[in-house]
Amino acid sequence: MSFLSGKRILITGIANKLSIAYGIAQAMHKQKAELAFTYQNNKLKNRVENLAKHFNSDIVLPCDVSHNNNIQLLFVTLSKIWNKFDGLVHSIGFAPKNELNGDYVDTVTYKGFKITHKISSYSFVSMVKECKTMLNPNSALLTLSYLGSERAIPNYNVMGLAKASLEANVRYIANSIGHKGIRVNAISAGPVRTLAASGIKNFRKMLECYKRITPLRRTVTIEEIGNSAAFLCSDLASGITGQTIYVDGGFNIATINELL
Ligand code: NAD
């Protein structure tokens, strides 16, 4: 029996086939979830519509989370197709490129700080606010974080602060809506070469470093992140909420092997 059969899940954040959200959609589709998708802007519309076909979905709706009214409109439109649903994957992050290159104190700006937090953290709770009455009991919400939330990682800069805020958001939302039987978690993923990651200076070096230090001696794939996401959004994970789960090959527990 497929462990997501009968579940309707909305997936945000597909930009292309390399996106973590694409790996999540693959895993959820394999487990027989019914999927709907959002796209950020008209440039991505056709591409996301075509990718949605890989998952037998023709529910593809616009949503640029930098505009609160887009989020409201998204759920008004979705409610005409799905009266109720069972899961939301928030796989959205953004920081202006100049914030992801150089010394943190020198590069951070108020404008960059604000936009990074709005898109990468506030948008998650903003979506939950708008859709919570549409969520069935036993629904699950999921977002994507990174270790830069708790360690100072070169060039990750203000995005690390936004991920710390996002992880706190997960705990507060979990506490706020847990009584409805709805769970909320984050996956802290190891580095994967995607469009968003390409904006971080020296990302290739970061991948090489991971391969040397990680217990598994390799980076993780979007399929592996997808499988964990499918589990967390299923009833198999019914006792797990408010958590940040690492899918990073164990990097977060590693000693720096090569220095010892
Ligand atoms: P990606 O570029 O494929 O996906 C990022 C998505 O965010 C895109 O689909 C983009 O359209 C969307 N987005 C950005 N601004 C938006 C806005 N204003 N409104 C709506 N959507 C918007 O890259 P990805 O690596 O798959 O990123 C997905 C998530 O995973 C992000 O939160 C990222 O921080 C997180 N993450 C990535 C890595 C990595 O190494 N790639 C590691 C850990 C966590």
PDB file of C-alpha atoms and ligand atoms in Angstrom:
ATOM      1  CA  MET A   1       0.000   0.000   0.000  1.00  0.00           C
ATOM      2  CA  SER A   2       1.401   3.396  -0.973  1.00  0.00           C
ATOM      3  CA  PHE A   3       1.714   5.544   2.116  1.00  0.00           C
ATOM      4  CA  LEU A   4       0.395   8.806   0.623  1.00  0.00           C
ATOM      5  CA  SER A   5      -2.598   7.412  -1.223  1.00  0.00           C
ATOM      6  CA  GLY A   6      -5.684   9.548  -0.668  1.00  0.00           C
ATOM      7  CA  LYS A   7      -3.580  12.598   0.321  1.00  0.00           C
ATOM      8  CA  ARG A   8      -3.755  15.890  -1.580  1.00  0.00           C
ATOM      9  CA  ILE A   9      -0.561  17.907  -1.302  1.00  0.00           C
ATOM     10  CA  LEU A  10       0.305  21.377  -2.609  1.00  0.00           C
ATOM     11  CA  ILE A  11       3.953  21.782  -3.630  1.00  0.00           C
ATOM     12  CA  THR A  12       5.593  25.192  -4.035  1.00  0.00           C
ATOM     13  CA  GLY A  13       9.084  25.992  -5.288  1.00  0.00           C
ATOM     14  CA  ILE A  14       9.586  23.983  -8.464  1.00  0.00           C
ATOM     15  CA  ALA A  15      11.782  25.991 -10.827  1.00  0.00           C
ATOM     16  CA  ASN A  16      13.134  23.053 -12.877  1.00  0.00           C
ATOM     17  CA  LYS A  17      14.022  19.346 -12.658  1.00  0.00           C
ATOM     18  CA  LEU A  18      16.967  20.106 -10.364  1.00  0.00           C
ATOM     19  CA  SER A  19      14.749  21.754  -7.732  1.00  0.00           C
ATOM     20  CA  ILE A  20      14.438  20.034  -4.359  1.00  0.00           C
ATOM     21  CA  ALA A  21      10.656  20.454  -4.791  1.00  0.00           C
ATOM     22  CA  TYR A  22      10.874  18.333  -7.962  1.00  0.00           C
ATOM     23  CA  GLY A  23      12.538  15.510  -5.984  1.00  0.00           C
ATOM     24  CA  ILE A  24       9.788  15.845  -3.377  1.00  0.00           C
ATOM     25  CA  ALA A  25       7.073  15.703  -6.049  1.00  0.00           C
ATOM     26  CA  GLN A  26       8.678  12.566  -7.525  1.00  0.00           C
ATOM     27  CA  ALA A  27       8.706  10.782  -4.164  1.00  0.00           C
ATOM     28  CA  MET A  28       5.177  11.865  -3.265  1.00  0.00           C
ATOM     29  CA  HIS A  29       3.826  10.864  -6.671  1.00  0.00           C
ATOM     30  CA  LYS A  30       5.445   7.439  -6.249  1.00  0.00           C
ATOM     31  CA  GLN A  31       3.532   7.078  -2.977  1.00  0.00           C
ATOM     32  CA  LYS A  32       0.303   7.970  -4.830  1.00  0.00           C
ATOM     33  CA  ALA A  33      -0.318  11.476  -3.474  1.00  0.00           C
ATOM     34  CA  GLU A  34      -2.474  13.757  -5.614  1.00  0.00           C
ATOM     35  CA  LEU A  35      -0.399  16.874  -6.269  1.00  0.00           C
ATOM     36  CA  ALA A  36      -0.949  20.544  -7.073  1.00  0.00           C
ATOM     37  CA  PHE A  37       1.782  23.083  -7.802  1.00  0.00           C
ATOM     38  CA  THR A  38       2.530  26.781  -7.695  1.00  0.00           C
ATOM     39  CA  TYR A  39       4.895  28.832  -9.828  1.00  0.00           C
ATOM     40  CA  GLN A  40       6.530  32.139  -8.955  1.00  0.00           C
ATOM     41  CA  ASN A  41       6.025  34.122 -12.157  1.00  0.00           C
ATOM     42  CA  ASN A  42       5.011  33.972 -15.819  1.00  0.00           C
ATOM     43  CA  LYS A  43       8.562  33.086 -16.845  1.00  0.00           C
ATOM     44  CA  LEU A  44       8.167  29.782 -14.979  1.00  0.00           C
ATOM     45  CA  LYS A  45       4.491  29.123 -15.839  1.00  0.00           C
ATOM     46  CA  ASN A  46       4.944  26.891 -18.926  1.00  0.00           C
ATOM     47  CA  ARG A  47       7.854  25.022 -17.419  1.00  0.00           C
ATOM     48  CA  VAL A  48       6.004  24.198 -14.188  1.00  0.00           C
ATOM     49  CA  GLU A  49       2.872  23.241 -16.158  1.00  0.00           C
ATOM     50  CA  ASN A  50       4.976  20.797 -18.193  1.00  0.00           C
ATOM     51  CA  LEU A  51       6.734  19.389 -15.116  1.00  0.00           C
ATOM     52  CA  ALA A  52       3.366  18.959 -13.358  1.00  0.00           C
ATOM     53  CA  LYS A  53       2.336  16.612 -16.180  1.00  0.00           C
ATOM     54  CA  HIS A  54       5.089  14.211 -14.998  1.00  0.00           C
ATOM     55  CA  PHE A  55       2.915  13.803 -11.916  1.00  0.00           C
ATOM     56  CA  ASN A  56      -0.462  13.661 -13.722  1.00  0.00           C
ATOM     57  CA  SER A  57      -1.374  17.075 -12.353  1.00  0.00           C
ATOM     58  CA  ASP A  58      -3.023  19.949 -14.142  1.00  0.00           C
ATOM     59  CA  ILE A  59      -3.441  22.065 -11.003  1.00  0.00           C
ATOM     60  CA  VAL A  60      -0.762  24.720 -11.473  1.00  0.00           C
ATOM     61  CA  LEU A  61      -1.412  28.104  -9.876  1.00  0.00           C
ATOM     62  CA  PRO A  62       0.550  31.370  -9.677  1.00  0.00           C
ATOM     63  CA  CYS A  63       1.938  32.609  -6.382  1.00  0.00           C
ATOM     64  CA  ASP A  64       4.705  35.143  -5.839  1.00  0.00           C
ATOM     65  CA  VAL A  65       4.989  35.136  -2.043  1.00  0.00           C
ATOM     66  CA  SER A  66       6.486  38.625  -2.002  1.00  0.00           C
ATOM     67  CA  HIS A  67       2.871  39.834  -2.491  1.00  0.00           C
ATOM     68  CA  ASN A  68       0.560  38.838   0.383  1.00  0.00           C
ATOM     69  CA  ASN A  69      -2.484  39.126  -1.873  1.00  0.00           C
ATOM     70  CA  ASN A  70      -1.001  36.461  -4.180  1.00  0.00           C
ATOM     71  CA  ILE A  71      -1.073  34.018  -1.248  1.00  0.00           C
ATOM     72  CA  GLN A  72      -4.708  34.872  -0.453  1.00  0.00           C
ATOM     73  CA  LEU A  73      -5.680  34.511  -4.098  1.00  0.00           C
ATOM     74  CA  LEU A  74      -3.852  31.180  -4.365  1.00  0.00           C
ATOM     75  CA  PHE A  75      -5.986  29.565  -1.684  1.00  0.00           C
ATOM     76  CA  VAL A  76      -9.216  31.160  -2.893  1.00  0.00           C
ATOM     77  CA  THR A  77      -8.512  29.621  -6.318  1.00  0.00           C
ATOM     78  CA  LEU A  78      -7.360  26.279  -4.896  1.00  0.00           C
ATOM     79  CA  SER A  79     -10.476  26.024  -2.714  1.00  0.00           C
ATOM     80  CA  LYS A  80     -12.596  25.925  -5.889  1.00  0.00           C
ATOM     81  CA  ILE A  81     -10.672  22.813  -7.005  1.00  0.00           C
ATOM     82  CA  TRP A  82      -9.801  21.189  -3.677  1.00  0.00           C
ATOM     83  CA  ASN A  83     -12.249  22.013  -0.919  1.00  0.00           C
ATOM     84  CA  LYS A  84      -9.855  20.412   1.584  1.00  0.00           C
ATOM     85  CA  PHE A  85      -6.305  19.105   1.329  1.00  0.00           C
ATOM     86  CA  ASP A  86      -3.687  17.276   3.401  1.00  0.00           C
ATOM     87  CA  GLY A  87      -0.286  18.848   2.988  1.00  0.00           C
ATOM     88  CA  LEU A  88       1.791  21.844   1.960  1.00  0.00           C
ATOM     89  CA  VAL A  89       5.434  21.818   0.907  1.00  0.00           C
ATOM     90  CA  HIS A  90       7.107  25.224   1.215  1.00  0.00           C
ATOM     91  CA  SER A  91      10.303  24.987  -0.827  1.00  0.00           C
ATOM     92  CA  ILE A  92      10.927  28.687  -1.335  1.00  0.00           C
ATOM     93  CA  GLY A  93      13.970  30.740  -0.497  1.00  0.00           C
ATOM     94  CA  PHE A  94      15.507  33.931  -1.773  1.00  0.00           C
ATOM     95  CA  ALA A  95      18.215  36.448  -0.865  1.00  0.00           C
ATOM     96  CA  PRO A  96      19.584  39.164  -3.165  1.00  0.00           C
ATOM     97  CA  LYS A  97      22.811  37.885  -4.756  1.00  0.00           C
ATOM     98  CA  ASN A  98      24.973  40.635  -3.230  1.00  0.00           C
ATOM     99  CA  GLU A  99      24.040  39.336   0.250  1.00  0.00           C
ATOM    100  CA  LEU A 100      25.539  35.902  -0.518  1.00  0.00           C
ATOM    101  CA  ASN A 101      29.042  36.969  -1.381  1.00  0.00           C
ATOM    102  CA  GLY A 102      31.556  38.172   1.191  1.00  0.00           C
ATOM    103  CA  ASP A 103      31.877  39.061   4.837  1.00  0.00           C
ATOM    104  CA  TYR A 104      28.506  39.073   6.649  1.00  0.00           C
ATOM    105  CA  VAL A 105      28.882  42.329   8.562  1.00  0.00           C
ATOM    106  CA  ASP A 106      30.129  44.183   5.490  1.00  0.00           C
ATOM    107  CA  THR A 107      27.537  42.834   3.046  1.00  0.00           C
ATOM    108  CA  VAL A 108      24.285  42.736   5.027  1.00  0.00           C
ATOM    109  CA  THR A 109      21.827  45.550   4.285  1.00  0.00           C
ATOM    110  CA  TYR A 110      18.468  46.393   5.859  1.00  0.00           C
ATOM    111  CA  LYS A 111      16.751  46.016   2.493  1.00  0.00           C
ATOM    112  CA  GLY A 112      18.373  42.621   1.868  1.00  0.00           C
ATOM    113  CA  PHE A 113      17.601  41.482   5.407  1.00  0.00           C
ATOM    114  CA  LYS A 114      13.921  42.409   5.017  1.00  0.00           C
ATOM    115  CA  ILE A 115      13.324  40.763   1.643  1.00  0.00           C
ATOM    116  CA  THR A 116      15.245  37.609   2.591  1.00  0.00           C
ATOM    117  CA  HIS A 117      13.199  37.136   5.770  1.00  0.00           C
ATOM    118  CA  LYS A 118       9.913  37.977   4.067  1.00  0.00           C
ATOM    119  CA  ILE A 119      10.335  35.455   1.247  1.00  0.00           C
ATOM    120  CA  SER A 120      12.287  32.733   3.034  1.00  0.00           C
ATOM    121  CA  SER A 121      10.548  32.711   6.427  1.00  0.00           C
ATOM    122  CA  TYR A 122       7.436  34.910   6.725  1.00  0.00           C
ATOM    123  CA  SER A 123       5.926  33.407   3.571  1.00  0.00           C
ATOM    124  CA  PHE A 124       5.629  30.027   5.329  1.00  0.00           C
ATOM    125  CA  VAL A 125       3.390  31.252   8.157  1.00  0.00           C
ATOM    126  CA  SER A 126       1.608  33.559   5.747  1.00  0.00           C
ATOM    127  CA  MET A 127       0.589  30.521   3.669  1.00  0.00           C
ATOM    128  CA  VAL A 128      -0.466  28.616   6.785  1.00  0.00           C
ATOM    129  CA  LYS A 129      -2.650  31.555   7.898  1.00  0.00           C
ATOM    130  CA  GLU A 130      -4.497  31.488   4.577  1.00  0.00           C
ATOM    131  CA  CYS A 131      -4.940  27.716   4.237  1.00  0.00           C
ATOM    132  CA  LYS A 132      -5.393  26.382   7.754  1.00  0.00           C
ATOM    133  CA  THR A 133      -9.175  26.095   7.470  1.00  0.00           C
ATOM    134  CA  MET A 134      -8.719  24.026   4.308  1.00  0.00           C
ATOM    135  CA  LEU A 135      -6.441  21.460   5.960  1.00  0.00           C
ATOM    136  CA  ASN A 136      -7.844  18.082   6.973  1.00  0.00           C
ATOM    137  CA  PRO A 137      -6.944  16.623  10.386  1.00  0.00           C
ATOM    138  CA  ASN A 138      -3.678  14.627  10.051  1.00  0.00           C
ATOM    139  CA  SER A 139      -2.359  17.121   7.504  1.00  0.00           C
ATOM    140  CA  ALA A 140       1.356  17.873   7.420  1.00  0.00           C
ATOM    141  CA  LEU A 141       3.272  20.998   6.490  1.00  0.00           C
ATOM    142  CA  LEU A 142       6.914  20.962   5.474  1.00  0.00           C
ATOM    143  CA  THR A 143       9.605  23.523   4.724  1.00  0.00           C
ATOM    144  CA  LEU A 144      13.261  23.358   3.694  1.00  0.00           C
ATOM    145  CA  SER A 145      16.103  24.662   5.815  1.00  0.00           C
ATOM    146  CA  TYR A 146      19.893  24.521   5.895  1.00  0.00           C
ATOM    147  CA  LEU A 147      22.618  24.199   8.540  1.00  0.00           C
ATOM    148  CA  GLY A 148      23.507  27.882   8.047  1.00  0.00           C
ATOM    149  CA  SER A 149      20.639  28.496  10.506  1.00  0.00           C
ATOM    150  CA  GLU A 150      22.822  27.375  13.412  1.00  0.00           C
ATOM    151  CA  ARG A 151      26.407  27.678  12.192  1.00  0.00           C
ATOM    152  CA  ALA A 152      28.124  30.637  10.595  1.00  0.00           C
ATOM    153  CA  ILE A 153      28.752  29.352   7.072  1.00  0.00           C
ATOM    154  CA  PRO A 154      30.875  31.541   4.776  1.00  0.00           C
ATOM    155  CA  ASN A 155      28.805  33.528   2.239  1.00  0.00           C
ATOM    156  CA  TYR A 156      25.451  32.100   3.437  1.00  0.00           C
ATOM    157  CA  ASN A 157      25.145  35.254   5.527  1.00  0.00           C
ATOM    158  CA  VAL A 158      21.641  36.731   5.926  1.00  0.00           C
ATOM    159  CA  MET A 159      20.083  33.542   4.529  1.00  0.00           C
ATOM    160  CA  GLY A 160      21.371  31.779   7.662  1.00  0.00           C
ATOM    161  CA  LEU A 161      19.429  34.226   9.815  1.00  0.00           C
ATOM    162  CA  ALA A 162      16.298  33.692   7.719  1.00  0.00           C
ATOM    163  CA  LYS A 163      16.667  29.903   8.066  1.00  0.00           C
ATOM    164  CA  ALA A 164      16.988  30.297  11.858  1.00  0.00           C
ATOM    165  CA  SER A 165      13.757  32.300  11.749  1.00  0.00           C
ATOM    166  CA  LEU A 166      12.150  29.651   9.524  1.00  0.00           C
ATOM    167  CA  GLU A 167      13.052  26.846  11.964  1.00  0.00           C
ATOM    168  CA  ALA A 168      11.586  28.864  14.849  1.00  0.00           C
ATOM    169  CA  ASN A 169       8.525  29.431  12.657  1.00  0.00           C
ATOM    170  CA  VAL A 170       8.186  25.636  12.358  1.00  0.00           C
ATOM    171  CA  ARG A 171       8.131  25.254  16.148  1.00  0.00           C
ATOM    172  CA  TYR A 172       5.662  28.104  16.705  1.00  0.00           C
ATOM    173  CA  ILE A 173       3.311  26.988  13.913  1.00  0.00           C
ATOM    174  CA  ALA A 174       3.497  23.392  15.192  1.00  0.00           C
ATOM    175  CA  ASN A 175       2.491  24.575  18.656  1.00  0.00           C
ATOM    176  CA  SER A 176      -0.225  26.826  17.280  1.00  0.00           C
ATOM    177  CA  ILE A 177      -2.057  24.287  15.097  1.00  0.00           C
ATOM    178  CA  GLY A 178      -1.060  20.945  16.616  1.00  0.00           C
ATOM    179  CA  HIS A 179      -4.387  20.752  18.464  1.00  0.00           C
ATOM    180  CA  LYS A 180      -6.097  20.419  15.070  1.00  0.00           C
ATOM    181  CA  GLY A 181      -3.997  17.300  14.421  1.00  0.00           C
ATOM    182  CA  ILE A 182      -1.794  19.152  11.933  1.00  0.00           C
ATOM    183  CA  ARG A 183       1.979  18.592  12.009  1.00  0.00           C
ATOM    184  CA  VAL A 184       4.751  20.944  10.880  1.00  0.00           C
ATOM    185  CA  ASN A 185       8.382  20.049  10.216  1.00  0.00           C
ATOM    186  CA  ALA A 186      11.480  21.209   8.370  1.00  0.00           C
ATOM    187  CA  ILE A 187      14.081  19.225   6.488  1.00  0.00           C
ATOM    188  CA  SER A 188      17.570  20.635   6.851  1.00  0.00           C
ATOM    189  CA  ALA A 189      19.049  19.477   3.569  1.00  0.00           C
ATOM    190  CA  GLY A 190      22.699  19.092   2.647  1.00  0.00           C
ATOM    191  CA  PRO A 191      23.896  21.226  -0.267  1.00  0.00           C
ATOM    192  CA  VAL A 192      22.458  20.359  -3.684  1.00  0.00           C
ATOM    193  CA  ARG A 193      23.335  22.103  -6.942  1.00  0.00           C
ATOM    194  CA  THR A 194      20.120  24.004  -7.802  1.00  0.00           C
ATOM    195  CA  LEU A 195      19.273  27.406  -9.238  1.00  0.00           C
ATOM    196  CA  ALA A 196      18.961  28.954  -5.748  1.00  0.00           C
ATOM    197  CA  ALA A 197      22.266  27.418  -4.610  1.00  0.00           C
ATOM    198  CA  SER A 198      24.112  28.785  -7.638  1.00  0.00           C
ATOM    199  CA  GLY A 199      23.699  32.278  -6.142  1.00  0.00           C
ATOM    200  CA  ILE A 200      25.948  31.402  -3.175  1.00  0.00           C
ATOM    201  CA  LYS A 201      29.600  32.267  -3.705  1.00  0.00           C
ATOM    202  CA  ASN A 202      31.981  29.249  -3.676  1.00  0.00           C
ATOM    203  CA  PHE A 203      29.079  26.773  -3.665  1.00  0.00           C
ATOM    204  CA  ARG A 204      31.159  24.259  -5.660  1.00  0.00           C
ATOM    205  CA  LYS A 205      33.860  24.386  -2.961  1.00  0.00           C
ATOM    206  CA  MET A 206      31.169  23.771  -0.343  1.00  0.00           C
ATOM    207  CA  LEU A 207      30.086  20.601  -2.177  1.00  0.00           C
ATOM    208  CA  GLU A 208      33.695  19.341  -2.317  1.00  0.00           C
ATOM    209  CA  CYS A 209      34.110  20.009   1.403  1.00  0.00           C
ATOM    210  CA  TYR A 210      30.909  18.068   2.138  1.00  0.00           C
ATOM    211  CA  LYS A 211      32.138  15.051   0.226  1.00  0.00           C
ATOM    212  CA  ARG A 212      35.319  14.947   2.334  1.00  0.00           C
ATOM    213  CA  ILE A 213      33.733  15.536   5.745  1.00  0.00           C
ATOM    214  CA  THR A 214      30.291  13.927   5.666  1.00  0.00           C
ATOM    215  CA  PRO A 215      30.054  10.492   7.335  1.00  0.00           C
ATOM    216  CA  LEU A 216      28.577   9.095   4.088  1.00  0.00           C
ATOM    217  CA  ARG A 217      31.438  10.762   2.124  1.00  0.00           C
ATOM    218  CA  ARG A 218      29.006  12.121  -0.454  1.00  0.00           C
ATOM    219  CA  THR A 219      26.348  14.741  -0.915  1.00  0.00           C
ATOM    220  CA  VAL A 220      22.635  13.921  -0.820  1.00  0.00           C
ATOM    221  CA  THR A 221      20.268  13.764  -3.800  1.00  0.00           C
ATOM    222  CA  ILE A 222      16.899  15.408  -4.319  1.00  0.00           C
ATOM    223  CA  GLU A 223      15.445  11.867  -4.413  1.00  0.00           C
ATOM    224  CA  GLU A 224      16.724  11.247  -0.867  1.00  0.00           C
ATOM    225  CA  ILE A 225      15.339  14.561   0.349  1.00  0.00           C
ATOM    226  CA  GLY A 226      12.081  13.739  -1.472  1.00  0.00           C
ATOM    227  CA  ASN A 227      11.735  10.345   0.222  1.00  0.00           C
ATOM    228  CA  SER A 228      12.186  11.912   3.668  1.00  0.00           C
ATOM    229  CA  ALA A 229       9.667  14.621   2.762  1.00  0.00           C
ATOM    230  CA  ALA A 230       7.140  11.997   1.653  1.00  0.00           C
ATOM    231  CA  PHE A 231       7.594  10.157   4.957  1.00  0.00           C
ATOM    232  CA  LEU A 232       7.216  13.346   7.031  1.00  0.00           C
ATOM    233  CA  CYS A 233       3.999  14.277   5.194  1.00  0.00           C
ATOM    234  CA  SER A 234       2.542  10.801   5.668  1.00  0.00           C
ATOM    235  CA  ASP A 235       0.704   9.259   8.595  1.00  0.00           C
ATOM    236  CA  LEU A 236       3.818   7.109   9.189  1.00  0.00           C
ATOM    237  CA  ALA A 237       5.286  10.233  10.814  1.00  0.00           C
ATOM    238  CA  SER A 238       2.167  10.905  12.926  1.00  0.00           C
ATOM    239  CA  GLY A 239       4.175  11.468  16.127  1.00  0.00           C
ATOM    240  CA  ILE A 240       6.675  13.937  14.641  1.00  0.00           C
ATOM    241  CA  THR A 241       6.064  17.689  14.740  1.00  0.00           C
ATOM    242  CA  GLY A 242       7.987  20.901  15.335  1.00  0.00           C
ATOM    243  CA  GLN A 243      11.241  19.246  14.230  1.00  0.00           C
ATOM    244  CA  THR A 244      14.100  20.081  11.945  1.00  0.00           C
ATOM    245  CA  ILE A 245      15.209  16.743  10.478  1.00  0.00           C
ATOM    246  CA  TYR A 246      18.650  16.566   8.857  1.00  0.00           C
ATOM    247  CA  VAL A 247      18.891  14.957   5.436  1.00  0.00           C
ATOM    248  CA  ASP A 248      22.523  15.822   4.924  1.00  0.00           C
ATOM    249  CA  GLY A 249      24.459  12.559   4.954  1.00  0.00           C
ATOM    250  CA  GLY A 250      25.252  13.230   8.608  1.00  0.00           C
ATOM    251  CA  PHE A 251      27.325  16.366   7.998  1.00  0.00           C
ATOM    252  CA  ASN A 252      25.859  18.109  11.048  1.00  0.00           C
ATOM    253  CA  ILE A 253      27.322  15.502  13.442  1.00  0.00           C
ATOM    254  CA  ALA A 254      30.662  15.115  11.681  1.00  0.00           C
ATOM    255  CA  THR A 255      34.054  15.787  13.118  1.00  0.00           C
ATOM    256  CA  ILE A 256      36.440  17.385  10.713  1.00  0.00           C
ATOM    257  CA  ASN A 257      38.016  14.025   9.837  1.00  0.00           C
ATOM    258  CA  GLU A 258      40.749  15.332   7.640  1.00  0.00           C
ATOM    259  CA  LEU A 259      42.120  17.670  10.311  1.00  0.00           C
ATOM    260  CA  LEU A 260      42.538  14.870  12.893  1.00  0.00           C
TER     261      LEU A 260
HETATM  262  P1  NAD B   1      15.358  26.273  -6.587  1.00  0.00           P
HETATM  263  O1  NAD B   1      15.960  27.492  -7.168  1.00  0.00           O
HETATM  264  O2  NAD B   1      15.136  25.125  -7.477  1.00  0.00           O
HETATM  265  O3  NAD B   1      14.010  26.604  -5.809  1.00  0.00           O
HETATM  266  C1  NAD B   1      13.796  27.821  -5.141  1.00  0.00           C
HETATM  267  C2  NAD B   1      12.361  28.184  -5.452  1.00  0.00           C
HETATM  268  O4  NAD B   1      11.991  29.357  -4.712  1.00  0.00           O
HETATM  269  C3  NAD B   1      12.147  28.494  -6.934  1.00  0.00           C
HETATM  270  O5  NAD B   1      11.148  27.653  -7.473  1.00  0.00           O
HETATM  271  C4  NAD B   1      11.677  29.941  -6.940  1.00  0.00           C
HETATM  272  O6  NAD B   1      10.702  30.182  -7.948  1.00  0.00           O
HETATM  273  C5  NAD B   1      11.072  30.036  -5.537  1.00  0.00           C
HETATM  274  N1  NAD B   1      10.915  31.422  -5.126  1.00  0.00           N
HETATM  275  C6  NAD B   1      11.878  32.364  -4.898  1.00  0.00           C
HETATM  276  N2  NAD B   1      11.312  33.550  -4.615  1.00  0.00           N
HETATM  277  C7  NAD B   1       9.953  33.361  -4.652  1.00  0.00           C
HETATM  278  C8  NAD B   1       8.837  34.195  -4.493  1.00  0.00           C
HETATM  279  N3  NAD B   1       8.964  35.506  -4.232  1.00  0.00           N
HETATM  280  N4  NAD B   1       7.593  33.653  -4.593  1.00  0.00           N
HETATM  281  C9  NAD B   1       7.422  32.340  -4.881  1.00  0.00           C
HETATM  282  N5  NAD B   1       8.459  31.489  -5.070  1.00  0.00           N
HETATM  283  C10 NAD B   1       9.701  31.996  -4.973  1.00  0.00           C
HETATM  284  O7  NAD B   1      16.360  25.878  -5.382  1.00  0.00           O
HETATM  285  P2  NAD B   1      16.232  24.781  -4.204  1.00  0.00           P
HETATM  286  O8  NAD B   1      17.624  24.586  -3.757  1.00  0.00           O
HETATM  287  O9  NAD B   1      15.409  23.648  -4.656  1.00  0.00           O
HETATM  288  O10 NAD B   1      15.487  25.615  -3.067  1.00  0.00           O
HETATM  289  C11 NAD B   1      14.323  25.145  -2.398  1.00  0.00           C
HETATM  290  C12 NAD B   1      14.459  25.373  -0.896  1.00  0.00           C
HETATM  291  O11 NAD B   1      15.470  24.489  -0.384  1.00  0.00           O
HETATM  292  C13 NAD B   1      14.896  26.778  -0.491  1.00  0.00           C
HETATM  293  O12 NAD B   1      14.211  27.164   0.685  1.00  0.00           O
HETATM  294  C14 NAD B   1      16.376  26.589  -0.192  1.00  0.00           C
HETATM  295  O13 NAD B   1      16.872  27.566   0.707  1.00  0.00           O
HETATM  296  C15 NAD B   1      16.328  25.225   0.472  1.00  0.00           C
HETATM  297  N6  NAD B   1      17.619  24.517   0.567  1.00  0.00           N
HETATM  298  C16 NAD B   1      18.418  24.378  -0.512  1.00  0.00           C
HETATM  299  C17 NAD B   1      19.631  23.720  -0.388  1.00  0.00           C
HETATM  300  C18 NAD B   1      20.542  23.570  -1.581  1.00  0.00           C
HETATM  301  O14 NAD B   1      21.737  23.326  -1.363  1.00  0.00           O
HETATM  302  N7  NAD B   1      20.061  23.674  -2.785  1.00  0.00           N
HETATM  303  C19 NAD B   1      20.032  23.194   0.853  1.00  0.00           C
HETATM  304  C20 NAD B   1      19.170  23.339   1.946  1.00  0.00           C
HETATM  305  C21 NAD B   1      17.974  24.024   1.794  1.00  0.00           C
END
